[in-house]
Amino acid sequence: MTATITASGLVKRYGDVVALNGLDLEVPTGTVLGLLGPNGAGKTTAVRILTTLLEPDEGEVSIAGVNIRTDPGRARERIGLSGQNAAVDEYLSGYENLYIVSRLYGISPADSRARARELIDEFSLTDAGGRPVKTYSGGMRRRLDLAAAIVARPMVLFLDEPTTGLDPHSRNMLWDTVRKLVEDGSTVLLTTQYMEEADQLADDVVVVAEGKEIAHGTPDELKRAVGGDRVELVVVRDEDIQHAELALQRAGLRDVRIDRDARRLTAPGTGGPEVLSDLLRSLTEAEVRLHDVSLRRPTLDDVFLTLTGHDTAESGGPGDDAARTKQEVQS
């Protein structure tokens, strides 16, 4: 497949800090690449370079066949960007926001009006299109922001944690929208801290740490790479956590991961269902009360923790000022 986004040997230094250390990326046309990594991994820097907002110290980038060093203007014509926070003017209506963005892209007034109306309907904002955005819910703002990102029908879409803070219903709506954009031929680079989101949307995943790639593959390939099942316990009382951890260790399960807020303990295990028999016997002897116990396949959360040493809850997103970033792309 032809690659719409290619980056080779990206290096970016800030004094003694190496933000990117020879990062390579390739995103085939009409696919989604999930870019994952803990805070400080280099995701922000990579996205800013790919969207022409920052020049690399070394390396090359091509967006839809355009070299961003030699022709950044043409590259920007092919790019849409939706950041972590909805970059919309809350005092304007949804329709007015889309009209202004369309005009900034150089689209004629008549076509801008038509495009704004089209997107208001497409993103299920018809009833709210004439209202000030300050009256919108969080999910409505995110849909409007994504609509603004595709006003000019970009070939390449960068989504920087697009569903942060959304409720499950709004998140699912945005996932459906992204799937439709890809079906229509868009190429997407997605940064996210939600592993379920990457699992749902990404054709390929690149995990970065300390400015370089540490793993690359489909979600299923990465899950297989970490291997084994996961034993998961949810205990009733806080005081059960320590006893449950000891019981896991007595059953031969090591590297126990503890979420104290959820009273959840997770450990990699081998041996299939048989391992649960010894564990349940040990838990009963220790008088540990359980809400739940299960044996499951690895998830992308497990992949993330294994590869980076960070829980996804501890990892932040790129941390860009989304409004400023989007304005820079449009200018």
mmCIF file of C-alpha atoms in Angstrom:
data_model
loop_
_atom_site.group_PDB
_atom_site.id
_atom_site.type_symbol
_atom_site.label_atom_id
_atom_site.label_comp_id
_atom_site.label_asym_id
_atom_site.label_seq_id
_atom_site.Cartn_x
_atom_site.Cartn_y
_atom_site.Cartn_z
ATOM 1 C CA MET A 1 0.000 0.000 0.000
ATOM 2 C CA THR A 2 1.109 3.563 -0.725
ATOM 3 C CA ALA A 3 2.145 5.497 2.394
ATOM 4 C CA THR A 4 0.472 8.888 2.855
ATOM 5 C CA ILE A 5 2.556 9.807 5.923
ATOM 6 C CA THR A 6 6.251 8.935 6.000
ATOM 7 C CA ALA A 7 8.853 10.096 8.470
ATOM 8 C CA SER A 8 12.426 8.883 8.625
ATOM 9 C CA GLY A 9 15.125 9.493 11.192
ATOM 10 C CA LEU A 10 13.355 12.283 13.068
ATOM 11 C CA VAL A 11 15.579 13.892 15.673
ATOM 12 C CA LYS A 12 14.700 16.874 17.836
ATOM 13 C CA ARG A 13 16.791 18.244 20.682
ATOM 14 C CA TYR A 14 16.019 20.887 23.275
ATOM 15 C CA GLY A 15 19.421 21.632 24.735
ATOM 16 C CA ASP A 16 20.594 18.446 26.398
ATOM 17 C CA VAL A 17 17.147 16.862 26.151
ATOM 18 C CA VAL A 18 16.570 14.576 23.158
ATOM 19 C CA ALA A 19 12.826 14.672 22.483
ATOM 20 C CA LEU A 20 13.022 12.493 19.352
ATOM 21 C CA ASN A 21 15.822 10.062 18.735
ATOM 22 C CA GLY A 22 15.610 8.724 15.176
ATOM 23 C CA LEU A 23 11.871 8.072 14.964
ATOM 24 C CA ASP A 24 10.514 6.431 11.778
ATOM 25 C CA LEU A 25 6.807 6.365 10.922
ATOM 26 C CA GLU A 26 4.853 5.129 7.924
ATOM 27 C CA VAL A 27 1.078 5.293 7.568
ATOM 28 C CA PRO A 28 -0.477 3.623 4.500
ATOM 29 C CA THR A 29 -3.269 5.450 2.704
ATOM 30 C CA GLY A 30 -6.703 4.898 4.203
ATOM 31 C CA THR A 31 -5.480 3.477 7.516
ATOM 32 C CA VAL A 32 -5.176 4.595 11.140
ATOM 33 C CA LEU A 33 -1.859 4.617 13.009
ATOM 34 C CA GLY A 34 -2.084 4.781 16.794
ATOM 35 C CA LEU A 35 0.878 6.599 18.364
ATOM 36 C CA LEU A 36 1.151 5.580 22.011
ATOM 37 C CA GLY A 37 3.626 6.310 24.763
ATOM 38 C CA PRO A 38 3.990 7.692 28.291
ATOM 39 C CA ASN A 39 4.301 11.382 29.075
ATOM 40 C CA GLY A 40 7.561 12.728 27.690
ATOM 41 C CA ALA A 41 7.892 9.931 25.138
ATOM 42 C CA GLY A 42 8.033 12.339 22.191
ATOM 43 C CA LYS A 43 4.462 12.140 20.891
ATOM 44 C CA THR A 44 3.900 15.892 21.117
ATOM 45 C CA THR A 45 7.102 16.682 19.305
ATOM 46 C CA ALA A 46 6.369 14.138 16.583
ATOM 47 C CA VAL A 47 2.878 15.533 15.943
ATOM 48 C CA ARG A 48 4.143 19.120 15.821
ATOM 49 C CA ILE A 49 6.808 18.165 13.299
ATOM 50 C CA LEU A 50 4.386 16.171 11.153
ATOM 51 C CA THR A 51 1.947 19.097 11.078
ATOM 52 C CA THR A 52 4.716 21.556 10.032
ATOM 53 C CA LEU A 53 4.639 23.477 13.320
ATOM 54 C CA LEU A 54 8.160 22.493 14.302
ATOM 55 C CA GLU A 55 11.271 21.783 12.272
ATOM 56 C CA PRO A 56 13.258 18.634 13.070
ATOM 57 C CA ASP A 57 16.979 18.847 13.684
ATOM 58 C CA GLU A 58 17.390 15.782 11.502
ATOM 59 C CA GLY A 59 15.164 13.618 9.348
ATOM 60 C CA GLU A 60 12.594 13.971 6.598
ATOM 61 C CA VAL A 61 8.792 13.990 6.456
ATOM 62 C CA SER A 62 6.454 13.571 3.510
ATOM 63 C CA ILE A 63 2.711 14.231 3.706
ATOM 64 C CA ALA A 64 0.793 12.898 0.695
ATOM 65 C CA GLY A 65 3.930 13.102 -1.392
ATOM 66 C CA VAL A 66 4.880 16.628 -0.275
ATOM 67 C CA ASN A 67 8.143 17.242 1.576
ATOM 68 C CA ILE A 68 7.306 19.457 4.551
ATOM 69 C CA ARG A 69 10.766 21.045 4.600
ATOM 70 C CA THR A 70 10.712 22.227 0.992
ATOM 71 C CA ASP A 71 6.994 22.971 0.632
ATOM 72 C CA PRO A 72 5.271 23.318 4.030
ATOM 73 C CA GLY A 73 2.412 25.360 2.537
ATOM 74 C CA ARG A 74 1.318 22.576 0.196
ATOM 75 C CA ALA A 75 1.684 20.053 3.012
ATOM 76 C CA ARG A 76 -0.642 22.093 5.231
ATOM 77 C CA GLU A 77 -3.284 22.065 2.502
ATOM 78 C CA ARG A 78 -3.440 18.294 2.943
ATOM 79 C CA ILE A 79 -3.633 18.299 6.757
ATOM 80 C CA GLY A 80 -6.504 18.472 9.240
ATOM 81 C CA LEU A 81 -5.910 18.591 12.996
ATOM 82 C CA SER A 82 -8.157 18.024 15.992
ATOM 83 C CA GLY A 83 -6.438 18.613 19.323
ATOM 84 C CA GLN A 84 -7.100 17.559 22.898
ATOM 85 C CA ASN A 85 -9.370 20.513 23.596
ATOM 86 C CA ALA A 86 -12.053 21.710 21.211
ATOM 87 C CA ALA A 87 -10.551 24.736 19.435
ATOM 88 C CA VAL A 88 -13.819 26.538 18.755
ATOM 89 C CA ASP A 89 -15.098 30.044 19.505
ATOM 90 C CA GLU A 90 -17.769 29.635 22.144
ATOM 91 C CA TYR A 91 -19.401 32.986 21.380
ATOM 92 C CA LEU A 92 -20.082 32.052 17.758
ATOM 93 C CA SER A 93 -22.620 29.495 16.616
ATOM 94 C CA GLY A 94 -21.541 26.089 15.365
ATOM 95 C CA TYR A 95 -22.381 27.154 11.814
ATOM 96 C CA GLU A 96 -20.360 30.374 12.141
ATOM 97 C CA ASN A 97 -17.343 28.477 13.464
ATOM 98 C CA LEU A 98 -17.331 26.167 10.461
ATOM 99 C CA TYR A 99 -17.906 29.015 8.022
ATOM 100 C CA ILE A 100 -14.939 30.981 9.368
ATOM 101 C CA VAL A 101 -12.625 27.964 9.296
ATOM 102 C CA SER A 102 -13.683 27.264 5.726
ATOM 103 C CA ARG A 103 -12.920 30.845 4.710
ATOM 104 C CA LEU A 104 -9.493 30.596 6.375
ATOM 105 C CA TYR A 105 -8.741 27.726 4.025
ATOM 106 C CA GLY A 106 -9.485 30.025 1.089
ATOM 107 C CA ILE A 107 -12.840 28.491 0.177
ATOM 108 C CA SER A 108 -15.314 30.889 -1.438
ATOM 109 C CA PRO A 109 -18.124 32.400 0.659
ATOM 110 C CA ALA A 110 -20.842 30.450 -1.140
ATOM 111 C CA ASP A 111 -18.993 27.139 -0.880
ATOM 112 C CA SER A 112 -18.112 27.873 2.755
ATOM 113 C CA ARG A 113 -21.776 28.347 3.620
ATOM 114 C CA ALA A 114 -22.686 25.112 1.871
ATOM 115 C CA ARG A 115 -19.841 23.183 3.528
ATOM 116 C CA ALA A 116 -20.766 24.493 6.984
ATOM 117 C CA ARG A 117 -24.388 23.401 6.548
ATOM 118 C CA GLU A 118 -23.276 19.996 5.232
ATOM 119 C CA LEU A 119 -21.025 19.349 8.224
ATOM 120 C CA ILE A 120 -23.564 20.593 10.764
ATOM 121 C CA ASP A 121 -25.963 17.934 9.460
ATOM 122 C CA GLU A 122 -23.295 15.229 9.103
ATOM 123 C CA PHE A 123 -22.148 15.630 12.716
ATOM 124 C CA SER A 124 -25.690 15.593 14.147
ATOM 125 C CA LEU A 125 -25.615 19.258 15.152
ATOM 126 C CA THR A 126 -28.555 20.408 13.044
ATOM 127 C CA ASP A 127 -30.745 21.474 15.975
ATOM 128 C CA ALA A 128 -27.838 23.303 17.638
ATOM 129 C CA GLY A 129 -26.110 24.760 14.581
ATOM 130 C CA GLY A 130 -27.466 28.259 15.122
ATOM 131 C CA ARG A 131 -26.802 28.367 18.872
ATOM 132 C CA PRO A 132 -23.666 29.799 20.536
ATOM 133 C CA VAL A 133 -21.113 27.040 21.180
ATOM 134 C CA LYS A 134 -21.000 28.000 24.877
ATOM 135 C CA THR A 135 -24.390 26.247 25.165
ATOM 136 C CA TYR A 136 -22.974 22.978 23.734
ATOM 137 C CA SER A 137 -22.139 19.873 25.736
ATOM 138 C CA GLY A 138 -18.603 18.492 25.743
ATOM 139 C CA GLY A 139 -19.484 15.848 23.181
ATOM 140 C CA MET A 140 -21.068 18.431 20.870
ATOM 141 C CA ARG A 141 -17.966 20.630 21.076
ATOM 142 C CA ARG A 142 -15.739 17.683 20.192
ATOM 143 C CA ARG A 143 -17.914 16.845 17.183
ATOM 144 C CA LEU A 144 -17.792 20.469 16.048
ATOM 145 C CA ASP A 145 -14.019 20.533 16.451
ATOM 146 C CA LEU A 146 -13.642 17.391 14.368
ATOM 147 C CA ALA A 147 -15.978 18.869 11.746
ATOM 148 C CA ALA A 148 -13.747 21.948 11.600
ATOM 149 C CA ALA A 149 -10.705 19.724 11.124
ATOM 150 C CA ILE A 150 -12.178 18.210 7.963
ATOM 151 C CA VAL A 151 -13.736 21.362 6.465
ATOM 152 C CA ALA A 152 -11.226 21.348 3.607
ATOM 153 C CA ARG A 153 -11.541 17.579 3.090
ATOM 154 C CA PRO A 154 -7.934 16.897 4.107
ATOM 155 C CA MET A 155 -6.167 13.790 2.877
ATOM 156 C CA VAL A 156 -4.463 13.410 6.260
ATOM 157 C CA LEU A 157 -6.056 13.858 9.675
ATOM 158 C CA PHE A 158 -4.148 14.177 12.958
ATOM 159 C CA LEU A 159 -6.227 13.403 16.036
ATOM 160 C CA ASP A 160 -4.576 14.397 19.302
ATOM 161 C CA GLU A 161 -6.473 12.573 22.065
ATOM 162 C CA PRO A 162 -9.815 13.370 20.412
ATOM 163 C CA THR A 163 -12.080 11.813 23.047
ATOM 164 C CA THR A 164 -10.405 12.989 26.262
ATOM 165 C CA GLY A 165 -13.065 13.722 28.863
ATOM 166 C CA LEU A 166 -16.004 12.460 26.825
ATOM 167 C CA ASP A 167 -18.723 10.186 28.131
ATOM 168 C CA PRO A 168 -18.954 6.692 26.573
ATOM 169 C CA HIS A 169 -21.839 7.622 24.265
ATOM 170 C CA SER A 170 -20.053 10.658 22.828
ATOM 171 C CA ARG A 171 -16.840 8.655 22.509
ATOM 172 C CA ASN A 172 -18.605 5.950 20.500
ATOM 173 C CA MET A 173 -20.130 8.585 18.223
ATOM 174 C CA LEU A 174 -16.695 10.034 17.495
ATOM 175 C CA TRP A 175 -15.275 6.569 16.867
ATOM 176 C CA ASP A 176 -18.002 5.987 14.290
ATOM 177 C CA THR A 177 -17.166 9.312 12.646
ATOM 178 C CA VAL A 178 -13.468 8.443 12.421
ATOM 179 C CA ARG A 179 -14.285 5.038 10.925
ATOM 180 C CA LYS A 180 -16.423 6.714 8.263
ATOM 181 C CA LEU A 181 -13.645 9.181 7.414
ATOM 182 C CA VAL A 182 -11.219 6.304 6.932
ATOM 183 C CA GLU A 183 -13.729 4.395 4.823
ATOM 184 C CA ASP A 184 -13.962 7.504 2.629
ATOM 185 C CA GLY A 185 -10.197 7.446 2.111
ATOM 186 C CA SER A 186 -8.720 9.630 4.865
ATOM 187 C CA THR A 187 -5.436 8.637 6.503
ATOM 188 C CA VAL A 188 -5.331 9.154 10.259
ATOM 189 C CA LEU A 189 -2.601 9.451 12.879
ATOM 190 C CA LEU A 190 -4.113 9.111 16.339
ATOM 191 C CA THR A 191 -2.514 9.827 19.691
ATOM 192 C CA THR A 192 -4.497 8.564 22.645
ATOM 193 C CA GLN A 193 -4.171 7.515 26.253
ATOM 194 C CA TYR A 194 -7.182 5.197 25.931
ATOM 195 C CA MET A 195 -5.981 1.745 24.967
ATOM 196 C CA GLU A 196 -9.523 0.704 24.073
ATOM 197 C CA GLU A 197 -9.573 3.566 21.563
ATOM 198 C CA ALA A 198 -6.406 2.358 19.863
ATOM 199 C CA ASP A 199 -7.776 -1.183 19.890
ATOM 200 C CA GLN A 200 -11.007 -0.017 18.250
ATOM 201 C CA LEU A 201 -9.567 2.333 15.626
ATOM 202 C CA ALA A 202 -5.910 1.623 14.856
ATOM 203 C CA ASP A 203 -4.785 -0.660 12.052
ATOM 204 C CA ASP A 204 -1.199 -0.319 13.309
ATOM 205 C CA VAL A 205 0.248 0.850 16.622
ATOM 206 C CA VAL A 206 3.648 2.405 17.291
ATOM 207 C CA VAL A 207 4.705 2.570 20.938
ATOM 208 C CA VAL A 208 7.328 5.238 21.640
ATOM 209 C CA ALA A 209 9.496 5.873 24.682
ATOM 210 C CA GLU A 210 12.391 8.296 25.115
ATOM 211 C CA GLY A 211 11.874 9.585 21.590
ATOM 212 C CA LYS A 212 12.167 6.320 19.717
ATOM 213 C CA GLU A 213 10.048 3.383 18.671
ATOM 214 C CA ILE A 214 10.071 0.450 21.062
ATOM 215 C CA ALA A 215 7.316 -1.620 19.428
ATOM 216 C CA HIS A 216 5.308 -1.657 16.221
ATOM 217 C CA GLY A 217 2.514 -3.926 15.044
ATOM 218 C CA THR A 218 -1.202 -4.447 14.867
ATOM 219 C CA PRO A 219 -3.031 -4.461 18.204
ATOM 220 C CA ASP A 220 -3.348 -8.251 18.026
ATOM 221 C CA GLU A 221 0.351 -8.692 17.208
ATOM 222 C CA LEU A 222 1.371 -6.563 20.182
ATOM 223 C CA LYS A 223 -0.923 -8.482 22.519
ATOM 224 C CA ARG A 224 0.552 -11.772 21.362
ATOM 225 C CA ALA A 225 4.054 -10.385 21.832
ATOM 226 C CA VAL A 226 3.600 -9.846 25.573
ATOM 227 C CA GLY A 227 2.290 -13.418 25.814
ATOM 228 C CA GLY A 228 0.349 -15.358 28.392
ATOM 229 C CA ASP A 229 -2.943 -14.868 30.184
ATOM 230 C CA ARG A 230 -3.725 -12.345 32.898
ATOM 231 C CA VAL A 231 -5.221 -13.263 36.252
ATOM 232 C CA GLU A 232 -7.360 -10.449 37.607
ATOM 233 C CA LEU A 233 -8.871 -10.097 41.087
ATOM 234 C CA VAL A 234 -11.161 -7.450 42.527
ATOM 235 C CA VAL A 235 -11.316 -7.620 46.321
ATOM 236 C CA VAL A 236 -14.047 -6.303 48.604
ATOM 237 C CA ARG A 237 -11.988 -4.510 51.269
ATOM 238 C CA ASP A 238 -8.845 -2.392 51.250
ATOM 239 C CA GLU A 239 -7.323 -4.713 53.833
ATOM 240 C CA ASP A 240 -7.767 -7.638 51.429
ATOM 241 C CA ILE A 241 -5.298 -6.164 48.936
ATOM 242 C CA GLN A 242 -2.115 -7.195 50.754
ATOM 243 C CA HIS A 243 -3.430 -10.700 51.502
ATOM 244 C CA ALA A 244 -4.514 -11.119 47.870
ATOM 245 C CA GLU A 245 -1.053 -10.064 46.660
ATOM 246 C CA LEU A 246 0.568 -12.695 48.904
ATOM 247 C CA ALA A 247 -1.897 -15.318 47.652
ATOM 248 C CA LEU A 248 -1.008 -14.501 44.036
ATOM 249 C CA GLN A 249 2.667 -14.892 44.836
ATOM 250 C CA ARG A 250 2.084 -18.226 46.614
ATOM 251 C CA ALA A 251 0.298 -19.426 43.470
ATOM 252 C CA GLY A 252 3.459 -18.658 41.492
ATOM 253 C CA LEU A 253 2.204 -15.377 40.006
ATOM 254 C CA ARG A 254 4.699 -12.531 39.996
ATOM 255 C CA ASP A 255 4.822 -8.913 38.750
ATOM 256 C CA VAL A 256 1.509 -8.125 40.428
ATOM 257 C CA ARG A 257 -0.035 -4.839 39.281
ATOM 258 C CA ILE A 258 -2.267 -3.152 41.873
ATOM 259 C CA ASP A 259 -4.946 -0.523 41.309
ATOM 260 C CA ARG A 260 -5.759 0.438 44.893
ATOM 261 C CA ASP A 261 -8.647 2.750 43.994
ATOM 262 C CA ALA A 262 -10.428 -0.088 42.176
ATOM 263 C CA ARG A 263 -9.081 -2.765 44.575
ATOM 264 C CA ARG A 264 -7.929 -4.642 41.467
ATOM 265 C CA LEU A 265 -4.864 -6.894 41.252
ATOM 266 C CA THR A 266 -3.546 -8.192 37.932
ATOM 267 C CA ALA A 267 -0.685 -10.600 37.256
ATOM 268 C CA PRO A 268 0.601 -12.436 34.180
ATOM 269 C CA GLY A 269 0.115 -16.158 34.465
ATOM 270 C CA THR A 270 0.606 -19.397 32.596
ATOM 271 C CA GLY A 271 -1.096 -22.738 33.036
ATOM 272 C CA GLY A 272 -4.577 -21.770 31.920
ATOM 273 C CA PRO A 273 -7.613 -22.314 34.176
ATOM 274 C CA GLU A 274 -5.672 -24.667 36.451
ATOM 275 C CA VAL A 275 -3.825 -21.707 37.930
ATOM 276 C CA LEU A 276 -7.132 -20.395 39.286
ATOM 277 C CA SER A 277 -7.701 -23.517 41.388
ATOM 278 C CA ASP A 278 -4.528 -23.043 43.448
ATOM 279 C CA LEU A 279 -5.165 -19.313 43.672
ATOM 280 C CA LEU A 280 -8.758 -19.641 44.900
ATOM 281 C CA ARG A 281 -7.683 -22.181 47.514
ATOM 282 C CA SER A 282 -4.986 -19.760 48.736
ATOM 283 C CA LEU A 283 -7.445 -16.854 48.811
ATOM 284 C CA THR A 284 -9.966 -18.891 50.795
ATOM 285 C CA GLU A 285 -7.318 -19.839 53.358
ATOM 286 C CA ALA A 286 -6.397 -16.150 53.713
ATOM 287 C CA GLU A 287 -10.090 -15.229 54.120
ATOM 288 C CA VAL A 288 -9.904 -12.765 51.241
ATOM 289 C CA ARG A 289 -13.342 -11.602 50.113
ATOM 290 C CA LEU A 290 -13.713 -11.222 46.339
ATOM 291 C CA HIS A 291 -15.957 -9.175 44.114
ATOM 292 C CA ASP A 292 -14.590 -10.887 41.011
ATOM 293 C CA VAL A 293 -11.858 -13.177 39.716
ATOM 294 C CA SER A 294 -11.093 -13.852 36.057
ATOM 295 C CA LEU A 295 -8.550 -15.242 33.614
ATOM 296 C CA ARG A 296 -8.307 -13.145 30.443
ATOM 297 C CA ARG A 297 -6.184 -12.511 27.388
ATOM 298 C CA PRO A 298 -3.782 -9.537 27.370
ATOM 299 C CA THR A 299 -5.143 -6.119 26.441
ATOM 300 C CA LEU A 300 -3.328 -3.119 24.994
ATOM 301 C CA ASP A 301 -3.172 -1.786 28.559
ATOM 302 C CA ASP A 302 -1.022 -4.810 29.418
ATOM 303 C CA VAL A 303 1.115 -4.204 26.322
ATOM 304 C CA PHE A 304 1.595 -0.573 27.295
ATOM 305 C CA LEU A 305 2.603 -1.427 30.856
ATOM 306 C CA THR A 306 4.953 -4.233 29.777
ATOM 307 C CA LEU A 307 6.728 -2.146 27.151
ATOM 308 C CA THR A 308 6.937 1.237 28.889
ATOM 309 C CA GLY A 309 6.735 0.441 32.591
ATOM 310 C CA HIS A 310 3.881 2.951 32.870
ATOM 311 C CA ASP A 311 0.214 2.411 33.549
ATOM 312 C CA THR A 312 -1.966 4.168 30.975
ATOM 313 C CA ALA A 313 -3.600 6.124 33.786
ATOM 314 C CA GLU A 314 -0.182 7.595 34.605
ATOM 315 C CA SER A 315 0.575 8.578 31.028
ATOM 316 C CA GLY A 316 -0.576 11.884 29.703
ATOM 317 C CA GLY A 317 -1.186 12.931 26.154
ATOM 318 C CA PRO A 318 0.942 15.197 24.045
ATOM 319 C CA GLY A 319 0.003 18.226 26.112
ATOM 320 C CA ASP A 320 -0.202 20.632 23.168
ATOM 321 C CA ASP A 321 -2.079 23.879 23.454
ATOM 322 C CA ALA A 322 -4.741 22.581 21.084
ATOM 323 C CA ALA A 323 -6.267 25.920 20.157
ATOM 324 C CA ARG A 324 -2.914 27.473 19.325
ATOM 325 C CA THR A 325 -1.802 24.394 17.382
ATOM 326 C CA LYS A 326 -4.936 24.367 15.286
ATOM 327 C CA GLN A 327 -4.715 28.060 14.545
ATOM 328 C CA GLU A 328 -1.105 27.617 13.419
ATOM 329 C CA VAL A 329 -2.107 24.852 10.997
ATOM 330 C CA GLN A 330 -4.872 26.974 9.539
ATOM 331 C CA SER A 331 -2.766 30.135 9.207
#
